[in-house]
Amino acid sequence: MANSIKNEEIRRVLSVIVTNEDGVLSRISGLFAGRGYNIDSLTVAPVPETDFSRLTIVTCGNARVLEQIVKQLHKLIPTYKVIESVEFVEKEMALVKISINEDFNGLDAMLKAYNGTIADSGENFIVVMVADNSKRIANFLKAIKRYNPIEIVRSGSVALDI
Amino acid sequence: MDLNGSQMVVEALHKESVSVVFGYPGGAIMNVYDEIYKQNYFEHILTRHEQAAIHAADGYARASGKVGVAFVTSGPGFTNAVTGLATAYIDSVPMVVISGQVPISMIGTDAFQEIDAVGISRPCVKHNYLVKDAKDLPRILKEAFYIARSGRPGPVHVDIPKDVTAQIADFTYPDTITMKTYKPTYKGNKRQIKKVVDAIAQADRPILYIGGGAVNSGASELVREFAEFCGIPAVETLMARGVMGDSNPLLMGMVGMHGCYSANMAMSEADLMIAFGPRFDDRVTGKLSEFAKHAKVIHVDIDPSSIGKIVDIDFPIVGDLKNVLTDMLPLVKEKIDSDKYKSWRELLKRYDEIHPLGYNDNKDNIKPQWVIEEVGKILGDDAIISTDVGQHQMWTAQFYPFSRPRQFITSGGLGTMGFGFPAALGVKKAFPDKVSINISGDGSILMNIQELMTASVSKIPVINIILNNGFLGMVRQWQTFFYDKRYASTDLSAMQPDFVKLAESFGGRGFRVETKEEFVKALKEAVKSDAVCLIDVNVDRLEDVLPMVPAGGTLYNMILEHKE
Ligand SMILES: Cc1ncc(C[n+]2csc(CCOP(=O)(O)OP(=O)(O)O)c2C)c(N)n1
Ligand SMILES: [Mg+2]
């Protein structure tokens, strides 16, 4: 028997289509918690014009764990489909609040590079927004540090297969 | 037809042909009990503890293959039921458990006897429901029974708030059901089946590894036919005991921690493992890196998540074993020649001769294994044997001559002490003409001893045989082997109940047995009796269950001798 050690950690984006009903999120989060699986991020929203919701879960684990995650998700009664994305567009969003007193020199260029915008502003601050893949969001958040962000909010990923 | 929620429950059970339910009432479920009182469709057995109600429904389901049904109230009624749900879930037992809940308007207020029941049951059941509106009840109950018995069976929990049990809505019970999101795979992939048969034809040392799935699938006949045609030796897990029938020479016996020498050696030396519905439990595999090291593995299971969970599988087949074998057998008959495995069979037979399953009987005291063999000699096929958990359970699995599936009722995956007696009550309700025996220990029997009352009042004459070793014997055995005989909290001998008086005080019959003659006499009297019986057998205190593979050890390294 080939009990090969497949221990390499792999990042995986899963889209799970589930019946849009009470408690379905707790079934999924409970499954991950109870079996010791990782959730890097999770987003949920209804699928337009259906009774379904779509969860996008970013997880990681070795090959055996990932296979089990998919099978265990399938096993939940409200699960309609589990899509293991291989080729897909993935976007995540970040909002960053920056004091108006900062020196905004170079901010424009940076936002341009990341396709970002100024989402809103108040008397004392502005809020900038970017949507990109996880890695580029992480880079953006590193770069934005020089403006001493007051607060950063990061969404989970959403993904669509291509 | 307009009905209130409670009437719907009663009608749905009737439509599902339920003939007996087990339960315990309380505030939140009283409306339902009022309707149970008024109906004549099914019998309700009042147990004396909610845990026992669930185990009784479980025993009923395991023995009959039908869905077991139980009722409990909210709060403590439900939490008492949780052990029962978990026990049934891990052993894939079809059940529907209905609990009361505080009214919807009070949910979330920490009301009297409120607990987040579906939150608690979620990891212990196949599926659960919190019913928010009576109009959903017909569908939910239909789904609950369907989910419980289809695919890989399991318990389903339905939590019904008290106001919903009074709410009136239309009741139209669906005849059929299709669920978009739940469609078990019953048919195995034909191409894969063909490949599997080729792999078997090429093997020199194939072993059949039979698990509980073979019982649930109702595939025992086909499994026997397969094994016999091919001449392939077989091992059974605890949950599969009875599938091959113990008189079958191809059966090497039980596999795993307390498996037979020949069975464990067969697994270790096979070049092809044909797994029919087991789940590669750690109590079977031992150390994974050494498990079936030389074998390619075929795994047939209805639950895809079982396949490849523990070990890599070379030939996975998702499907119902019965269907898969029906498709497989014609190919097998074309391609397999049983002569090919003759020397392999002979090798395993030799292994069995070197270290047969056995014990040293003696004259001075009663060996627990002797008791089980004797019950087997006297009752054999006429009895259905439940057990509690511990040494007595393993000895029963090893020494009772099981002839068919569903004859051995035991908590395998969870190992729940206190399971045996209530389960035996359920067994007796399913098969009133069989002798329902619970083989128990002096520790386990006290974990649901209050069921003596249920048995007496509801006239369910179950026979409890206590293999009384004055120890939590299985734990004591580990202490002997691995903790230098430091018997921390396992010696029960300082004081024990007078089991004879105990039984009598509940209206049952008690027997105290010191000799073999007394045992035979007591058992024969108990079988004739209409009363619930306790036979307290004084057995050799320090007997060990052997062979033994220490936890995490390798299957081929068994402890075969008692430790002096
Ligand atoms: C509810 C529960 N608690 C604890 C255990 C751990 N345990 C396993 S076997 C055992 C001893 C059982 O003693 P007894 O019923 O006398 O059986 P024996 O092993 O002596 O035959 C214990 C405590 C368990 N399996 N279930
Ligand atoms: Mg004991």
Short mmCIF file of C-alpha atoms in Angstrom, two decimals, chain B residues 101-525:
data_model
loop_
_atom_site.label_atom_id
_atom_site.label_comp_id
_atom_site.label_asym_id
_atom_site.label_seq_id
_atom_site.Cartn_x
_atom_site.Cartn_y
_atom_site.Cartn_z
CA GLN B 101 -37.82 23.18 22.47
CA VAL B 102 -38.97 26.37 24.21
CA PRO B 103 -41.43 28.44 22.16
CA ILE B 104 -39.91 30.35 19.24
CA SER B 105 -40.62 33.69 20.90
CA MET B 106 -38.45 32.63 23.85
CA ILE B 107 -35.52 31.16 21.92
CA GLY B 108 -32.38 33.11 22.75
CA THR B 109 -33.63 34.42 26.08
CA ASP B 110 -32.06 31.71 28.28
CA ALA B 111 -35.58 30.57 29.06
CA PHE B 112 -36.33 27.73 31.47
CA GLN B 113 -34.97 24.49 29.99
CA GLU B 114 -33.68 26.25 26.90
CA ILE B 115 -30.53 24.92 25.29
CA ASP B 116 -29.21 25.34 21.76
CA ALA B 117 -30.09 21.76 20.90
CA VAL B 118 -29.26 21.82 17.19
CA GLY B 119 -26.00 23.56 18.08
CA ILE B 120 -25.11 20.68 20.38
CA SER B 121 -26.32 17.84 18.18
CA ARG B 122 -24.74 19.10 14.96
CA PRO B 123 -21.50 17.08 15.23
CA CYS B 124 -23.34 14.01 16.61
CA VAL B 125 -25.96 13.49 13.89
CA LYS B 126 -26.23 13.01 10.15
CA HIS B 127 -28.52 16.04 9.96
CA ASN B 128 -30.70 18.16 12.19
CA TYR B 129 -33.60 20.60 11.98
CA LEU B 130 -35.00 23.37 14.12
CA VAL B 131 -38.63 23.63 13.00
CA LYS B 132 -39.71 27.26 12.75
CA ASP B 133 -43.20 26.80 11.31
CA ALA B 134 -45.69 23.92 11.44
CA LYS B 135 -46.20 24.19 7.70
CA ASP B 136 -42.65 22.86 7.23
CA LEU B 137 -43.19 19.85 9.50
CA PRO B 138 -44.51 17.33 6.94
CA ARG B 139 -41.55 17.95 4.66
CA ILE B 140 -39.03 17.98 7.48
CA LEU B 141 -40.29 14.73 8.99
CA LYS B 142 -40.33 13.08 5.57
CA GLU B 143 -36.77 14.24 4.95
CA ALA B 144 -35.70 13.16 8.44
CA PHE B 145 -36.76 9.54 7.86
CA TYR B 146 -35.40 9.54 4.33
CA ILE B 147 -32.01 10.92 5.36
CA ALA B 148 -31.80 8.57 8.36
CA ARG B 149 -32.25 5.41 6.31
CA SER B 150 -30.71 6.29 2.94
CA GLY B 151 -27.07 6.41 1.88
CA ARG B 152 -24.86 5.84 4.87
CA PRO B 153 -27.53 5.66 7.58
CA GLY B 154 -27.41 7.84 10.66
CA PRO B 155 -29.45 9.61 13.31
CA VAL B 156 -31.44 12.73 12.42
CA HIS B 157 -32.49 15.16 15.13
CA VAL B 158 -35.65 17.29 14.85
CA ASP B 159 -36.03 20.06 17.43
CA ILE B 160 -39.61 21.39 17.65
CA PRO B 161 -40.47 24.52 19.66
CA LYS B 162 -43.53 24.15 21.87
CA ASP B 163 -45.60 26.74 19.99
CA VAL B 164 -44.97 24.88 16.74
CA THR B 165 -46.35 21.70 18.31
CA ALA B 166 -49.62 23.62 18.84
CA GLN B 167 -49.62 25.59 15.59
CA ILE B 168 -52.16 24.52 12.98
CA ALA B 169 -51.24 24.10 9.32
CA ASP B 170 -52.03 21.94 6.34
CA PHE B 171 -50.73 18.39 6.63
CA THR B 172 -50.01 16.68 3.35
CA TYR B 173 -47.38 14.03 3.83
CA PRO B 174 -45.23 13.72 0.71
CA ASP B 175 -45.24 10.23 -0.85
CA THR B 176 -41.91 10.56 -2.48
CA ILE B 177 -38.98 12.78 -1.98
CA THR B 178 -36.15 14.18 -3.99
CA MET B 179 -33.62 16.52 -2.53
CA LYS B 180 -31.51 18.66 -4.80
CA THR B 181 -28.61 18.66 -2.41
CA TYR B 182 -28.62 15.07 -1.16
CA LYS B 183 -28.27 12.19 -3.58
CA PRO B 184 -26.36 9.17 -2.32
CA THR B 185 -24.53 7.11 -4.92
CA TYR B 186 -25.84 3.55 -4.97
CA LYS B 187 -24.40 2.16 -8.18
CA GLY B 188 -20.71 1.46 -8.39
CA ASN B 189 -18.73 2.52 -11.44
CA LYS B 190 -18.77 -0.43 -13.88
CA ARG B 191 -15.31 0.18 -15.30
CA GLN B 192 -13.84 0.37 -11.83
CA ILE B 193 -15.60 -2.85 -10.87
CA LYS B 194 -14.01 -4.55 -13.85
CA LYS B 195 -10.58 -3.27 -12.84
CA VAL B 196 -11.13 -4.55 -9.34
CA VAL B 197 -11.94 -8.04 -10.57
CA ASP B 198 -8.76 -8.00 -12.65
CA ALA B 199 -6.78 -6.96 -9.60
CA ILE B 200 -8.26 -9.84 -7.63
CA ALA B 201 -7.44 -12.27 -10.42
CA GLN B 202 -3.83 -11.11 -10.33
CA ALA B 203 -3.44 -11.27 -6.56
CA ASP B 204 -1.79 -14.16 -4.76
CA ARG B 205 -2.74 -13.33 -1.19
CA PRO B 206 -6.06 -11.45 -1.18
CA ILE B 207 -7.92 -10.79 2.06
CA LEU B 208 -11.50 -9.71 2.50
CA TYR B 209 -11.79 -6.98 5.14
CA ILE B 210 -15.47 -6.74 6.06
CA GLY B 211 -16.91 -3.77 7.95
CA GLY B 212 -20.25 -2.54 9.25
CA GLY B 213 -21.21 -1.27 5.80
CA ALA B 214 -21.79 -4.88 4.74
CA VAL B 215 -24.45 -5.15 7.44
CA ASN B 216 -26.10 -1.82 6.63
CA SER B 217 -26.18 -2.63 2.94
CA GLY B 218 -27.86 -5.99 3.57
CA ALA B 219 -25.11 -7.55 1.49
CA SER B 220 -24.12 -10.45 3.76
CA GLU B 221 -25.42 -13.17 1.45
CA LEU B 222 -23.54 -11.69 -1.47
CA VAL B 223 -20.38 -11.23 0.56
CA ARG B 224 -20.49 -14.91 1.53
CA GLU B 225 -21.12 -15.92 -2.06
CA PHE B 226 -18.21 -13.79 -3.21
CA ALA B 227 -15.84 -15.16 -0.57
CA GLU B 228 -16.86 -18.75 -1.16
CA PHE B 229 -16.68 -18.62 -4.92
CA CYS B 230 -13.26 -17.01 -4.84
CA GLY B 231 -11.98 -18.97 -1.87
CA ILE B 232 -10.72 -15.73 -0.38
CA PRO B 233 -10.21 -15.68 3.40
CA ALA B 234 -12.05 -12.99 5.33
CA VAL B 235 -11.74 -10.98 8.51
CA GLU B 236 -14.56 -9.08 10.20
CA THR B 237 -14.47 -5.86 12.18
CA LEU B 238 -16.38 -5.61 15.46
CA MET B 239 -19.29 -4.07 13.55
CA ALA B 240 -19.33 -6.81 10.94
CA ARG B 241 -19.46 -9.79 13.30
CA GLY B 242 -21.93 -12.30 11.91
CA VAL B 243 -21.64 -11.34 8.24
CA MET B 244 -19.71 -14.46 7.24
CA GLY B 245 -21.21 -16.73 9.88
CA ASP B 246 -18.75 -18.23 12.35
CA SER B 247 -18.96 -21.76 11.00
CA ASN B 248 -17.53 -20.55 7.68
CA PRO B 249 -13.99 -21.93 7.31
CA LEU B 250 -12.95 -18.87 5.29
CA LEU B 251 -13.53 -16.60 8.28
CA MET B 252 -10.26 -15.94 10.09
CA GLY B 253 -12.15 -14.13 12.85
CA MET B 254 -12.21 -10.59 14.16
CA VAL B 255 -9.42 -8.22 13.16
CA GLY B 256 -7.75 -5.45 15.14
CA MET B 257 -6.63 -4.69 18.65
CA HIS B 258 -8.25 -7.85 20.02
CA GLY B 259 -8.41 -9.69 16.73
CA CYS B 260 -7.35 -13.28 16.17
CA TYR B 261 -3.73 -14.03 15.39
CA SER B 262 -4.56 -15.44 11.97
CA ALA B 263 -6.80 -12.49 11.08
CA ASN B 264 -4.20 -9.90 11.99
CA MET B 265 -1.46 -11.84 10.22
CA ALA B 266 -3.66 -12.18 7.16
CA MET B 267 -4.04 -8.39 7.03
CA SER B 268 -0.32 -7.91 7.47
CA GLU B 269 0.78 -10.37 4.81
CA ALA B 270 -1.90 -9.89 2.17
CA ASP B 271 -0.96 -8.51 -1.23
CA LEU B 272 -4.50 -7.31 -1.89
CA MET B 273 -7.00 -5.98 0.62
CA ILE B 274 -10.63 -6.06 -0.44
CA ALA B 275 -12.39 -3.71 1.96
CA PHE B 276 -16.18 -4.02 1.96
CA GLY B 277 -17.61 -1.17 4.03
CA PRO B 278 -15.13 -0.78 6.89
CA ARG B 279 -13.78 2.60 7.95
CA PHE B 280 -10.17 1.78 8.84
CA ASP B 281 -10.66 2.57 12.51
CA ASP B 282 -7.48 2.96 14.53
CA ARG B 283 -8.57 0.04 16.68
CA VAL B 284 -8.30 -2.07 13.52
CA THR B 285 -5.31 -0.63 11.70
CA GLY B 286 -2.87 -0.10 14.54
CA LYS B 287 0.22 1.76 13.38
CA LEU B 288 -0.67 3.10 9.94
CA SER B 289 2.77 2.99 8.38
CA GLU B 290 2.85 -0.77 8.98
CA PHE B 291 -0.79 -1.47 8.15
CA ALA B 292 -1.26 -3.76 5.17
CA LYS B 293 2.16 -2.67 4.02
CA HIS B 294 2.35 -5.15 1.16
CA ALA B 295 -1.20 -4.78 -0.09
CA LYS B 296 -2.98 -2.84 -2.79
CA VAL B 297 -6.30 -1.71 -1.40
CA ILE B 298 -9.79 -1.93 -2.86
CA HIS B 299 -12.38 0.01 -0.86
CA VAL B 300 -16.12 -0.17 -1.52
CA ASP B 301 -18.16 2.28 0.53
CA ILE B 302 -21.33 4.29 0.11
CA ASP B 303 -19.73 7.24 1.88
CA PRO B 304 -17.10 8.89 -0.32
CA SER B 305 -15.56 10.61 2.71
CA SER B 306 -14.74 7.20 4.17
CA ILE B 307 -12.59 6.37 1.19
CA GLY B 308 -9.02 7.59 1.43
CA LYS B 309 -9.62 9.20 4.82
CA ILE B 310 -7.10 7.05 6.67
CA VAL B 311 -5.10 5.14 4.05
CA ASP B 312 -4.52 5.65 0.36
CA ILE B 313 -6.83 3.54 -1.76
CA ASP B 314 -5.73 2.03 -5.06
CA PHE B 315 -9.23 1.07 -6.22
CA PRO B 316 -12.00 3.21 -4.73
CA ILE B 317 -15.61 2.32 -5.50
CA VAL B 318 -18.37 4.57 -4.21
CA GLY B 319 -21.64 2.70 -4.05
CA ASP B 320 -23.93 0.42 -2.11
CA LEU B 321 -22.07 -2.84 -1.53
CA LYS B 322 -25.11 -4.88 -2.46
CA ASN B 323 -25.32 -3.25 -5.89
CA VAL B 324 -21.58 -3.38 -6.38
CA LEU B 325 -21.43 -7.09 -5.58
CA THR B 326 -24.40 -7.81 -7.81
CA ASP B 327 -22.47 -6.23 -10.67
CA MET B 328 -19.20 -7.81 -9.62
CA LEU B 329 -20.21 -11.42 -9.14
CA PRO B 330 -20.75 -12.37 -12.81
CA LEU B 331 -17.29 -11.03 -13.65
CA VAL B 332 -15.82 -12.80 -10.67
CA LYS B 333 -17.31 -16.07 -11.85
CA GLU B 334 -15.72 -15.60 -15.24
CA LYS B 335 -12.27 -14.64 -14.09
CA ILE B 336 -11.44 -15.93 -10.65
CA ASP B 337 -10.03 -19.34 -9.89
CA SER B 338 -10.10 -20.17 -6.21
CA ASP B 339 -7.26 -22.70 -6.59
CA LYS B 340 -4.90 -19.81 -7.01
CA TYR B 341 -5.20 -18.87 -3.35
CA LYS B 342 -4.94 -22.39 -1.98
CA SER B 343 -1.47 -22.09 -0.48
CA TRP B 344 -2.44 -18.72 1.02
CA ARG B 345 -5.47 -20.30 2.68
CA GLU B 346 -3.27 -23.08 3.99
CA LEU B 347 -0.75 -20.61 5.40
CA LEU B 348 -3.48 -18.79 7.29
CA LYS B 349 -4.87 -22.04 8.55
CA ARG B 350 -1.44 -22.84 9.92
CA TYR B 351 -1.33 -19.47 11.64
CA ASP B 352 -4.62 -20.29 13.24
CA GLU B 353 -3.30 -23.63 14.43
CA ILE B 354 -0.20 -22.03 15.94
CA HIS B 355 -2.16 -19.42 17.91
CA PRO B 356 -5.83 -20.27 17.97
CA LEU B 357 -8.22 -18.07 19.89
CA GLY B 358 -8.55 -19.62 23.32
CA TYR B 359 -8.23 -19.44 27.07
CA ASN B 360 -7.14 -21.68 29.90
CA ASP B 361 -10.29 -23.02 31.42
CA ASN B 362 -10.00 -24.27 34.98
CA LYS B 363 -12.01 -25.89 37.69
CA ASP B 364 -11.57 -23.41 40.54
CA ASN B 365 -13.33 -20.45 39.06
CA ILE B 366 -15.43 -19.39 36.09
CA LYS B 367 -13.59 -17.95 33.13
CA PRO B 368 -15.57 -15.15 31.46
CA GLN B 369 -14.91 -16.67 28.05
CA TRP B 370 -16.47 -19.93 29.21
CA VAL B 371 -19.68 -18.09 30.09
CA ILE B 372 -19.95 -16.67 26.60
CA GLU B 373 -19.23 -19.98 24.92
CA GLU B 374 -21.81 -21.61 27.16
CA VAL B 375 -24.48 -19.02 26.28
CA GLY B 376 -23.60 -19.72 22.66
CA LYS B 377 -23.99 -23.47 23.16
CA ILE B 378 -27.31 -23.14 24.94
CA LEU B 379 -28.89 -20.37 22.86
CA GLY B 380 -26.87 -20.05 19.66
CA ASP B 381 -29.10 -18.70 16.91
CA ASP B 382 -32.04 -18.12 19.23
CA ALA B 383 -30.42 -15.18 20.95
CA ILE B 384 -29.58 -11.65 19.91
CA ILE B 385 -26.62 -10.50 21.93
CA SER B 386 -26.10 -6.91 23.03
CA THR B 387 -23.12 -5.84 25.08
CA ASP B 388 -21.82 -3.02 27.16
CA VAL B 389 -18.23 -1.87 26.79
CA GLY B 390 -15.09 -3.43 28.19
CA GLN B 391 -13.47 -6.82 28.35
CA HIS B 392 -16.82 -8.60 28.35
CA GLN B 393 -17.60 -6.90 25.03
CA MET B 394 -14.41 -8.13 23.40
CA TRP B 395 -14.86 -11.65 24.75
CA THR B 396 -18.38 -11.69 23.38
CA ALA B 397 -17.09 -10.62 19.97
CA GLN B 398 -14.41 -13.31 20.12
CA PHE B 399 -16.27 -16.27 21.61
CA TYR B 400 -19.96 -16.07 20.78
CA PRO B 401 -20.80 -18.21 17.71
CA PHE B 402 -22.56 -15.57 15.60
CA SER B 403 -24.34 -16.98 12.61
CA ARG B 404 -25.87 -13.92 10.97
CA PRO B 405 -25.60 -10.15 10.77
CA ARG B 406 -27.59 -8.02 13.25
CA GLN B 407 -27.20 -10.72 15.87
CA PHE B 408 -24.49 -8.77 17.71
CA ILE B 409 -25.49 -5.33 18.97
CA THR B 410 -22.59 -3.31 20.35
CA SER B 411 -21.32 0.24 20.59
CA GLY B 412 -18.24 0.05 18.40
CA GLY B 413 -17.11 3.52 17.42
CA LEU B 414 -17.97 5.41 20.58
CA GLY B 415 -17.60 2.54 23.06
CA THR B 416 -20.45 3.71 25.26
CA MET B 417 -20.73 1.99 28.64
CA GLY B 418 -24.40 1.78 29.55
CA PHE B 419 -25.44 1.02 25.97
CA GLY B 420 -26.15 -2.68 26.35
CA PHE B 421 -29.18 -2.93 28.60
CA PRO B 422 -31.37 -0.29 26.93
CA ALA B 423 -30.25 -1.54 23.51
CA ALA B 424 -31.36 -5.04 24.52
CA LEU B 425 -34.79 -3.59 25.35
CA GLY B 426 -35.02 -2.21 21.83
CA VAL B 427 -33.85 -5.54 20.42
CA LYS B 428 -36.57 -7.39 22.32
CA LYS B 429 -39.23 -4.98 20.99
CA ALA B 430 -38.02 -5.68 17.46
CA PHE B 431 -37.82 -9.47 17.96
CA PRO B 432 -40.13 -10.57 20.78
CA ASP B 433 -39.58 -14.24 19.93
CA LYS B 434 -35.82 -14.11 20.27
CA VAL B 435 -33.96 -14.20 23.55
CA SER B 436 -32.50 -10.74 24.10
CA ILE B 437 -29.31 -10.95 26.12
CA ASN B 438 -27.13 -8.15 27.36
CA ILE B 439 -23.64 -9.26 28.27
CA SER B 440 -22.35 -6.63 30.63
CA GLY B 441 -19.74 -5.84 33.23
CA ASP B 442 -20.03 -4.85 36.86
CA GLY B 443 -19.02 -1.33 35.86
CA SER B 444 -21.18 -0.85 32.78
CA ILE B 445 -24.40 -2.32 34.11
CA LEU B 446 -24.71 0.46 36.66
CA MET B 447 -24.67 3.10 33.93
CA ASN B 448 -28.27 2.41 32.96
CA ILE B 449 -29.45 0.14 35.76
CA GLN B 450 -32.65 2.18 36.18
CA GLU B 451 -33.94 0.45 33.04
CA LEU B 452 -34.86 -2.51 35.24
CA MET B 453 -37.98 -0.47 35.89
CA THR B 454 -38.74 0.01 32.21
CA ALA B 455 -38.24 -3.68 31.55
CA SER B 456 -40.50 -4.69 34.43
CA VAL B 457 -43.33 -2.24 33.84
CA SER B 458 -43.35 -2.57 30.07
CA LYS B 459 -42.84 -6.35 30.29
CA ILE B 460 -39.69 -6.55 28.22
CA PRO B 461 -37.94 -9.65 29.56
CA VAL B 462 -34.29 -9.02 28.82
CA ILE B 463 -31.53 -11.13 30.38
CA ASN B 464 -28.50 -9.26 31.69
CA ILE B 465 -25.45 -11.39 32.28
CA ILE B 466 -22.91 -9.53 34.40
CA LEU B 467 -19.39 -10.87 34.02
CA ASN B 468 -18.46 -9.63 37.46
CA ASN B 469 -14.71 -9.28 37.82
CA GLY B 470 -14.81 -6.57 40.48
CA PHE B 471 -12.92 -4.32 38.11
CA LEU B 472 -13.35 -1.81 35.37
CA GLY B 473 -11.63 -4.70 33.71
CA MET B 474 -10.55 -3.25 30.38
CA VAL B 475 -8.95 -0.25 32.03
CA ARG B 476 -7.43 -2.56 34.65
CA GLN B 477 -5.91 -4.64 31.83
CA TRP B 478 -4.17 -1.57 30.39
CA GLN B 479 -2.94 -0.69 33.87
CA THR B 480 -1.53 -4.20 34.20
CA PHE B 481 0.29 -3.99 30.88
CA PHE B 482 1.26 -0.35 30.64
CA TYR B 483 1.05 1.24 34.11
CA ASP B 484 2.96 -1.25 36.23
CA LYS B 485 -0.21 -2.56 37.87
CA ARG B 486 -1.11 0.74 39.49
CA TYR B 487 -4.87 0.17 39.61
CA ALA B 488 -6.02 3.77 39.80
CA SER B 489 -9.78 3.89 40.36
CA THR B 490 -10.54 0.60 38.66
CA ASP B 491 -11.01 -1.79 41.60
CA LEU B 492 -14.74 -2.10 42.20
CA SER B 493 -14.51 -4.92 44.72
CA ALA B 494 -14.62 -2.90 47.96
CA MET B 495 -18.37 -2.79 47.75
CA GLN B 496 -20.87 -3.91 45.16
CA PRO B 497 -24.63 -3.92 45.04
CA ASP B 498 -26.49 -7.09 45.92
CA PHE B 499 -27.57 -7.64 42.32
CA VAL B 500 -30.13 -10.26 43.31
CA LYS B 501 -31.95 -7.93 45.69
CA LEU B 502 -31.48 -5.06 43.26
CA ALA B 503 -33.26 -6.97 40.49
CA GLU B 504 -35.98 -8.12 42.84
CA SER B 505 -36.63 -4.60 44.12
CA PHE B 506 -37.52 -3.60 40.55
CA GLY B 507 -39.77 -6.61 40.09
CA GLY B 508 -37.16 -8.62 38.20
CA ARG B 509 -35.27 -11.80 39.00
CA GLY B 510 -31.71 -12.00 40.19
CA PHE B 511 -29.24 -14.87 40.23
CA ARG B 512 -25.89 -15.03 41.94
CA VAL B 513 -23.61 -17.54 40.25
CA GLU B 514 -20.39 -19.01 41.66
CA THR B 515 -20.08 -22.26 39.71
CA LYS B 516 -20.56 -23.45 36.17
CA GLU B 517 -23.50 -25.62 37.16
CA GLU B 518 -25.19 -22.66 38.78
CA PHE B 519 -24.69 -20.61 35.65
CA VAL B 520 -26.31 -23.14 33.35
CA LYS B 521 -29.22 -23.49 35.73
CA ALA B 522 -29.65 -19.72 36.11
CA LEU B 523 -29.54 -19.11 32.36
CA LYS B 524 -32.13 -21.79 31.67
CA GLU B 525 -34.42 -20.36 34.32
#
